[in-house]
Tab-separated table of C-alpha atoms in Angstrom:
chain	number	residue	atom	x	y	z
J	1	UNK	CA	68.714	-13.433	-52.055
J	2	UNK	CA	66.793	-14.470	-55.196
J	3	UNK	CA	67.221	-13.269	-58.764
J	4	UNK	CA	64.008	-11.223	-58.745
J	5	UNK	CA	65.151	-9.424	-55.574
J	6	UNK	CA	68.498	-8.255	-57.055
J	7	UNK	CA	67.301	-7.212	-60.445
J	8	UNK	CA	67.224	-3.434	-60.928
J	9	UNK	CA	64.106	-2.332	-62.847
J	10	UNK	CA	64.934	0.263	-65.501
J	11	UNK	CA	63.215	2.353	-68.149
J	12	UNK	CA	65.529	3.728	-70.740
J	13	UNK	CA	64.561	7.134	-72.239
J	14	UNK	CA	66.704	7.583	-75.264
J	15	UNK	CA	67.383	9.566	-78.442
J	16	UNK	CA	69.250	6.655	-80.008
J	17	UNK	CA	70.683	6.892	-83.511
J	18	UNK	CA	72.802	3.837	-83.646
J	19	UNK	CA	72.131	2.413	-87.081
J	20	UNK	CA	72.263	5.672	-88.989
J	21	UNK	CA	75.459	6.484	-90.777
J	22	UNK	CA	77.770	9.118	-89.295
J	23	UNK	CA	75.614	9.714	-86.208
J	24	UNK	CA	76.187	9.215	-82.415
J	25	UNK	CA	76.355	5.574	-81.349
J	26	UNK	CA	76.504	6.007	-77.554
J	27	UNK	CA	72.805	5.541	-76.873
J	28	UNK	CA	72.803	2.272	-78.721
J	29	UNK	CA	75.929	1.187	-76.853
J	30	UNK	CA	74.215	2.036	-73.550
J	31	UNK	CA	71.208	-0.026	-74.529
J	32	UNK	CA	73.432	-2.971	-75.553
J	33	UNK	CA	75.217	-2.662	-72.208
J	34	UNK	CA	71.881	-2.608	-70.271
J	35	UNK	CA	70.764	-5.680	-72.215
J	36	UNK	CA	73.952	-7.491	-71.429
J	37	UNK	CA	74.092	-6.495	-67.680
J	38	UNK	CA	72.688	-9.342	-65.571
J	39	UNK	CA	71.734	-6.904	-62.842
J	40	UNK	CA	69.344	-4.940	-65.035
J	41	UNK	CA	65.660	-5.736	-65.936
J	42	UNK	CA	64.603	-3.424	-68.725
J	43	UNK	CA	60.830	-2.622	-68.125
J	44	UNK	CA	60.613	-0.635	-71.337
J	45	UNK	CA	62.319	1.858	-73.625
J	46	UNK	CA	60.944	5.332	-74.508
J	47	UNK	CA	62.153	7.395	-77.337
J	48	UNK	CA	62.655	11.153	-77.651
J	49	UNK	CA	63.857	13.682	-80.137
J	50	UNK	CA	67.466	14.858	-79.888
J	51	UNK	CA	70.206	13.219	-81.891
J	52	UNK	CA	67.667	13.081	-84.682
J	53	UNK	CA	63.944	13.450	-85.336
J	54	UNK	CA	61.628	11.286	-83.247
J	55	UNK	CA	60.805	9.280	-86.378
J	56	UNK	CA	64.433	8.307	-86.891
J	57	UNK	CA	65.224	7.744	-83.211
J	58	UNK	CA	62.182	5.371	-82.861
J	59	UNK	CA	62.886	3.519	-86.084
J	60	UNK	CA	66.584	2.953	-85.226
J	61	UNK	CA	65.793	1.854	-81.751
J	62	UNK	CA	63.195	-0.622	-82.919
J	63	UNK	CA	65.745	-1.867	-85.440
J	64	UNK	CA	68.323	-2.268	-82.817
J	65	UNK	CA	66.028	-4.287	-80.563
J	66	UNK	CA	65.021	-6.410	-83.495
J	67	UNK	CA	68.544	-7.090	-84.435
J	68	UNK	CA	69.410	-8.629	-80.993
J	69	UNK	CA	66.074	-10.513	-80.665
J	70	UNK	CA	64.708	-8.225	-77.945
J	71	UNK	CA	61.365	-7.190	-79.545
J	72	UNK	CA	59.508	-8.316	-76.452
J	73	UNK	CA	60.765	-5.193	-74.654
J	74	UNK	CA	58.024	-2.457	-74.802
J	75	UNK	CA	59.146	0.517	-77.078
J	76	UNK	CA	57.097	3.611	-76.798
J	77	UNK	CA	57.345	6.707	-78.951
J	78	UNK	CA	57.820	9.925	-77.117
J	79	UNK	CA	58.186	13.650	-77.784
J	80	UNK	CA	58.995	15.057	-81.147
J	81	UNK	CA	59.893	18.506	-79.739
J	82	UNK	CA	60.308	20.120	-76.362
J	83	UNK	CA	57.375	20.529	-73.880
J	84	UNK	CA	55.261	17.896	-75.865
J	85	UNK	CA	53.097	16.285	-73.222
J	86	UNK	CA	50.554	13.825	-74.729
J	87	UNK	CA	52.652	10.842	-75.913
J	88	UNK	CA	52.665	7.051	-75.596
J	89	UNK	CA	56.039	7.358	-73.821
J	90	UNK	CA	54.830	9.773	-71.163
J	91	UNK	CA	51.726	7.545	-70.409
J	92	UNK	CA	53.922	4.489	-70.194
J	93	UNK	CA	56.253	6.072	-67.738
J	94	UNK	CA	53.384	7.158	-65.482
J	95	UNK	CA	51.762	3.767	-65.778
J	96	UNK	CA	54.858	1.746	-64.958
J	97	UNK	CA	55.957	3.949	-62.107
J	98	UNK	CA	52.457	3.775	-60.565
J	99	UNK	CA	52.543	0.000	-60.883
J	100	UNK	CA	56.036	-0.260	-59.428
J	101	UNK	CA	56.367	2.665	-56.948
J	102	UNK	CA	59.944	3.330	-55.704
J	103	UNK	CA	61.241	0.407	-57.771
J	104	UNK	CA	62.113	1.909	-61.136
J	105	UNK	CA	65.285	3.682	-62.245
J	106	UNK	CA	64.939	5.948	-65.252
J	107	UNK	CA	67.937	6.369	-67.548
J	108	UNK	CA	67.811	9.832	-69.242
J	109	UNK	CA	69.961	9.493	-72.266
J	110	UNK	CA	68.617	12.468	-74.271
J	111	UNK	CA	66.476	15.505	-73.791
J	112	UNK	CA	64.244	15.067	-70.690
J	113	UNK	CA	61.008	15.907	-72.314
J	114	UNK	CA	59.251	12.633	-71.709
J	115	UNK	CA	60.077	12.667	-68.001
J	116	UNK	CA	58.822	16.273	-67.905
J	117	UNK	CA	55.594	15.225	-69.669
J	118	UNK	CA	55.030	12.354	-67.176
J	119	UNK	CA	55.281	14.859	-64.263
J	120	UNK	CA	52.702	17.023	-66.016
J	121	UNK	CA	50.304	14.004	-66.353
J	122	UNK	CA	50.874	12.860	-62.805
J	123	UNK	CA	52.147	15.688	-60.504
J	124	UNK	CA	53.284	12.971	-57.999
J	125	UNK	CA	55.298	11.071	-60.636
J	126	UNK	CA	58.800	11.825	-59.299
J	127	UNK	CA	57.875	10.897	-55.727
J	128	UNK	CA	57.319	7.367	-57.041
J	129	UNK	CA	60.468	7.015	-59.092
J	130	UNK	CA	63.319	5.174	-57.360
J	131	UNK	CA	66.020	7.335	-59.014
J	132	UNK	CA	67.000	9.143	-62.210
J	133	UNK	CA	70.423	8.797	-63.750
J	134	UNK	CA	70.891	11.196	-66.679
J	135	UNK	CA	73.666	12.129	-69.024
J	136	UNK	CA	74.185	15.739	-69.917
J	137	UNK	CA	75.310	19.197	-68.876
J	138	UNK	CA	78.544	21.029	-68.770
J	139	UNK	CA	80.252	22.992	-65.910
J	140	UNK	CA	82.227	25.223	-68.147
J	141	UNK	CA	81.157	27.619	-70.966
J	142	UNK	CA	82.197	25.055	-73.525
J	143	UNK	CA	83.342	21.470	-73.691
J	144	UNK	CA	86.527	20.849	-75.498
J	145	UNK	CA	86.421	18.074	-78.026
J	146	UNK	CA	89.694	18.062	-79.966
J	147	UNK	CA	89.893	21.272	-81.968
J	148	UNK	CA	86.188	22.201	-81.258
J	149	UNK	CA	84.519	23.688	-78.260
J	150	UNK	CA	80.936	22.605	-78.023
J	151	UNK	CA	77.784	23.218	-75.958
J	152	UNK	CA	75.976	20.692	-73.929
J	153	UNK	CA	74.655	17.728	-75.938
J	154	UNK	CA	71.361	16.954	-74.080
J	155	UNK	CA	69.914	19.278	-71.419
J	156	UNK	CA	69.880	22.448	-73.628
J	157	UNK	CA	67.411	20.766	-75.950
J	158	UNK	CA	64.615	21.281	-73.381
J	159	UNK	CA	65.605	23.507	-70.563
J	160	UNK	CA	62.118	23.499	-68.941
J	161	UNK	CA	62.334	19.729	-68.716
J	162	UNK	CA	65.856	19.816	-67.344
J	163	UNK	CA	64.852	22.304	-64.609
J	164	UNK	CA	61.934	20.045	-63.616
J	165	UNK	CA	64.091	16.944	-63.419
J	166	UNK	CA	66.898	18.586	-61.448
J	167	UNK	CA	64.353	19.612	-58.789
J	168	UNK	CA	62.597	16.262	-58.836
J	169	UNK	CA	61.512	14.709	-55.548
J	170	UNK	CA	63.626	11.666	-56.072
J	171	UNK	CA	67.445	11.006	-56.208
J	172	UNK	CA	69.090	12.480	-59.270
J	173	UNK	CA	72.542	11.482	-60.551
J	174	UNK	CA	74.095	13.559	-63.308
J	175	UNK	CA	76.664	12.022	-65.525
J	176	UNK	CA	77.926	15.275	-67.059
J	177	UNK	CA	79.884	15.634	-70.292
J	178	UNK	CA	83.222	16.166	-68.611
J	179	UNK	CA	83.447	12.788	-66.769
J	180	UNK	CA	82.652	10.997	-69.993
J	181	UNK	CA	85.832	12.410	-71.556
J	182	UNK	CA	87.820	10.408	-68.884
J	183	UNK	CA	86.988	7.053	-70.476
J	184	UNK	CA	87.075	7.420	-74.343
J	185	UNK	CA	86.787	4.470	-76.631
J	186	UNK	CA	90.216	4.263	-78.103
J	187	UNK	CA	91.178	2.199	-81.098
J	188	UNK	CA	92.935	-0.225	-78.796
J	189	UNK	CA	89.691	-0.898	-76.949
J	190	UNK	CA	87.728	-0.816	-80.150
J	191	UNK	CA	90.017	-3.676	-81.335
J	192	UNK	CA	88.755	-5.817	-78.563
J	193	UNK	CA	85.216	-5.604	-79.887
J	194	UNK	CA	85.849	-7.859	-82.859
J	195	UNK	CA	83.224	-10.368	-81.661
J	196	UNK	CA	80.555	-7.891	-82.772
J	197	UNK	CA	78.798	-8.187	-86.214
J	198	UNK	CA	80.077	-5.880	-88.915
J	199	UNK	CA	77.110	-3.465	-88.741
J	200	UNK	CA	78.057	-2.441	-85.183
J	201	UNK	CA	81.697	-2.265	-86.036
J	202	UNK	CA	81.126	-0.308	-89.282
J	203	UNK	CA	78.949	2.314	-87.424
J	204	UNK	CA	81.723	2.823	-84.915
J	205	UNK	CA	84.347	2.966	-87.529
J	206	UNK	CA	82.252	5.812	-89.194
J	207	UNK	CA	82.239	7.629	-85.964
J	208	UNK	CA	86.066	7.268	-85.497
J	209	UNK	CA	86.475	8.529	-89.064
J	210	UNK	CA	84.139	11.563	-88.398
J	211	UNK	CA	85.829	12.449	-85.123
J	212	UNK	CA	89.215	12.450	-86.905
J	213	UNK	CA	87.852	14.699	-89.728
J	214	UNK	CA	85.903	17.212	-87.615
J	215	UNK	CA	87.547	17.148	-84.152
J	216	UNK	CA	91.033	15.848	-85.078
J	217	UNK	CA	90.761	13.054	-82.499
J	218	UNK	CA	91.841	9.401	-82.749
J	219	UNK	CA	89.194	8.150	-80.348
J	220	UNK	CA	85.406	8.557	-79.732
J	221	UNK	CA	83.339	9.168	-76.666
J	222	UNK	CA	80.736	6.701	-75.396
J	223	UNK	CA	78.818	9.280	-73.310
J	224	UNK	CA	75.550	7.468	-72.440
J	225	UNK	CA	77.329	4.196	-71.544
J	226	UNK	CA	78.327	5.780	-68.261
J	227	UNK	CA	74.636	5.866	-67.159
J	228	UNK	CA	73.912	2.146	-66.928
J	229	UNK	CA	77.501	1.629	-65.736
J	230	UNK	CA	76.823	3.887	-62.789
J	231	UNK	CA	73.811	1.860	-61.909
J	232	UNK	CA	75.561	-1.494	-62.027
J	233	UNK	CA	78.988	-0.386	-60.685
J	234	UNK	CA	78.712	2.835	-58.646
J	235	UNK	CA	81.887	1.846	-56.874
J	236	UNK	CA	84.035	2.962	-59.771
J	237	UNK	CA	82.638	6.558	-59.592
J	238	UNK	CA	83.223	9.126	-56.885
J	239	UNK	CA	79.889	10.228	-55.557
J	240	UNK	CA	79.681	13.947	-55.277
J	241	UNK	CA	76.583	15.397	-53.555
J	242	UNK	CA	76.197	19.035	-54.388
J	243	UNK	CA	73.680	21.826	-55.000
J	244	UNK	CA	73.095	23.267	-58.500
J	245	UNK	CA	71.697	26.662	-59.401
J	246	UNK	CA	68.325	25.657	-60.788
J	247	UNK	CA	65.491	28.089	-59.923
J	248	UNK	CA	64.650	28.977	-63.480
J	249	UNK	CA	65.617	28.112	-67.040
J	250	UNK	CA	68.021	31.097	-67.280
J	251	UNK	CA	70.051	29.280	-64.647
J	252	UNK	CA	70.676	26.405	-67.100
J	253	UNK	CA	71.240	28.288	-70.327
J	254	UNK	CA	73.051	26.074	-72.960
J	255	UNK	CA	72.844	23.218	-70.523
J	256	UNK	CA	75.406	24.778	-68.111
J	257	UNK	CA	75.396	23.465	-64.573
J	258	UNK	CA	76.560	25.886	-61.902
J	259	UNK	CA	77.359	24.638	-58.319
J	260	UNK	CA	76.048	26.637	-55.425
J	261	UNK	CA	76.472	26.379	-51.580
J	262	UNK	CA	73.742	24.808	-49.457
J	263	UNK	CA	70.820	25.928	-51.690
J	264	UNK	CA	69.387	24.929	-55.001
J	265	UNK	CA	68.869	21.565	-56.614
J	266	UNK	CA	70.356	18.678	-54.623
J	267	UNK	CA	71.969	16.201	-56.920
J	268	UNK	CA	74.828	13.672	-57.120
J	269	UNK	CA	77.346	14.623	-59.849
J	270	UNK	CA	80.334	12.351	-59.894
J	271	UNK	CA	83.609	13.983	-60.929
J	272	UNK	CA	85.957	11.088	-61.516
J	273	UNK	CA	86.202	7.470	-62.696
J	274	UNK	CA	88.110	5.845	-59.870
J	275	UNK	CA	89.262	2.748	-61.747
J	276	UNK	CA	89.353	3.297	-65.545
J	277	UNK	CA	90.760	-0.268	-66.263
J	278	UNK	CA	87.796	-1.837	-64.369
J	279	UNK	CA	85.462	0.436	-66.416
J	280	UNK	CA	86.792	-0.889	-69.657
J	281	UNK	CA	86.980	-4.489	-68.557
J	282	UNK	CA	83.244	-4.372	-67.463
J	283	UNK	CA	81.858	-2.827	-70.519
J	284	UNK	CA	83.701	-5.113	-72.952
J	285	UNK	CA	82.781	-8.198	-70.854
J	286	UNK	CA	79.108	-7.075	-70.659
J	287	UNK	CA	78.867	-6.413	-74.399
J	288	UNK	CA	80.565	-9.785	-75.019
J	289	UNK	CA	78.047	-11.555	-72.757
J	290	UNK	CA	75.149	-10.065	-74.729
J	291	UNK	CA	76.856	-11.057	-77.969
J	292	UNK	CA	77.144	-14.694	-76.792
J	293	UNK	CA	73.453	-14.734	-75.832
J	294	UNK	CA	72.258	-13.287	-79.105
J	295	UNK	CA	74.337	-15.779	-81.173
J	296	UNK	CA	72.924	-18.661	-79.058
J	297	UNK	CA	69.377	-17.779	-80.011
J	298	UNK	CA	67.625	-19.518	-82.873
J	299	UNK	CA	68.109	-16.580	-85.369
J	300	UNK	CA	71.128	-14.843	-84.048
J	301	UNK	CA	71.575	-11.265	-85.257
J	302	UNK	CA	68.622	-10.170	-87.420
J	303	UNK	CA	68.158	-7.674	-90.258
J	304	UNK	CA	71.660	-6.466	-90.719
J	305	UNK	CA	72.965	-4.995	-93.943
J	306	UNK	CA	76.442	-3.507	-94.396
J	307	UNK	CA	75.763	-0.965	-97.216
J	308	UNK	CA	79.513	-0.363	-97.567
J	309	UNK	CA	79.146	1.204	-101.036
J	310	UNK	CA	76.671	3.765	-99.707
J	311	UNK	CA	78.964	4.628	-96.798
J	312	UNK	CA	81.923	5.038	-99.106
J	313	UNK	CA	80.023	7.593	-101.197
J	314	UNK	CA	78.948	9.330	-98.009
J	315	UNK	CA	82.435	9.627	-96.786
J	316	UNK	CA	83.436	11.297	-99.946
J	317	UNK	CA	80.532	13.734	-99.652
J	318	UNK	CA	81.198	14.411	-95.940
J	319	UNK	CA	84.874	15.127	-96.760
J	320	UNK	CA	83.752	17.896	-99.023
J	321	UNK	CA	81.154	19.208	-96.645
J	322	UNK	CA	83.067	19.273	-93.436
J	323	UNK	CA	84.908	22.641	-94.082
J	324	UNK	CA	81.503	24.127	-95.035
J	325	UNK	CA	79.946	22.691	-91.847
J	326	UNK	CA	82.651	24.040	-89.632
J	327	UNK	CA	82.201	27.565	-91.117
J	328	UNK	CA	78.388	27.487	-90.691
J	329	UNK	CA	78.255	25.895	-87.231
J	330	UNK	CA	81.356	27.156	-85.616
J	331	UNK	CA	83.447	30.301	-85.187
J	332	UNK	CA	87.240	30.100	-85.346
J	333	UNK	CA	89.121	31.736	-82.505
J	334	UNK	CA	92.744	30.959	-82.338
J	335	UNK	CA	93.344	27.250	-82.599
J	336	UNK	CA	89.728	26.174	-81.667
J	337	UNK	CA	86.365	26.177	-83.504
J	338	UNK	CA	83.562	27.364	-81.054
J	339	UNK	CA	80.075	26.027	-81.618
J	340	UNK	CA	77.682	28.933	-82.351
């Protein structure tokens, strides 16, 4: 079997904020994993609002690709708000799927607005997609993160889009928030990433710091990384074919996924990571393989600045603001802070 035959064609739809101080890094980590995985051919990356504004998301994703010498990968700007249809990202999705029917896997790493828009442009869009692997959704009323109980982090930002994708006429795999908690990035594993440039390490250190201050945790979660990991190594997940209640947006309020019997949206929603040691070994090796490739290029890593003075000032400001943030965004009940 030749190389072209075994490559998995992928479009990554992302709300990446890796590069911004004190923001989520998991989208960026998922992109870096996808770049390092020899099984994956990235056809393009589309951006969407979510973790930040579309302006910030697109800027940081472009910056990330530039930093690792991957600017040849098409990058298309998508929706700035839910139900936005006419975007370059949506047109790109339609064009690529029509050119490569039943060959492209789409990673949904943020709100699913761009995929929803592609379906509105081409009503047969999903029938030509090979599969969708998305991250998001919760099966309980809240997700416990340390001392906080939060809502879903992706699907609830565009419930109409989520409803459309769950009922899509193509295989859909959901990596929900709960399974992501099974493989946190601990400080022990973080210590094995010392091959990375300071800018990556500094952003992750900021996230560790923020999680300790807000959630009282000594680790972080790498949510979206499980999406490309599922594509390249499905054997470490336990496939779980189920039906979800998804007849209208009310069924998905706050991004909650409710299982039903024999009717509803047919999806695969793995519940467990079967081999956690293998999971960590693979992600670290794949990131390290990419790092080696980048350093072997003529320019190595590009456009990286540390800005440690700025981060130090921001940490001081954040320390003062966190109690205010908790009061504004959460309600205290017993030992937990519940997201409003």
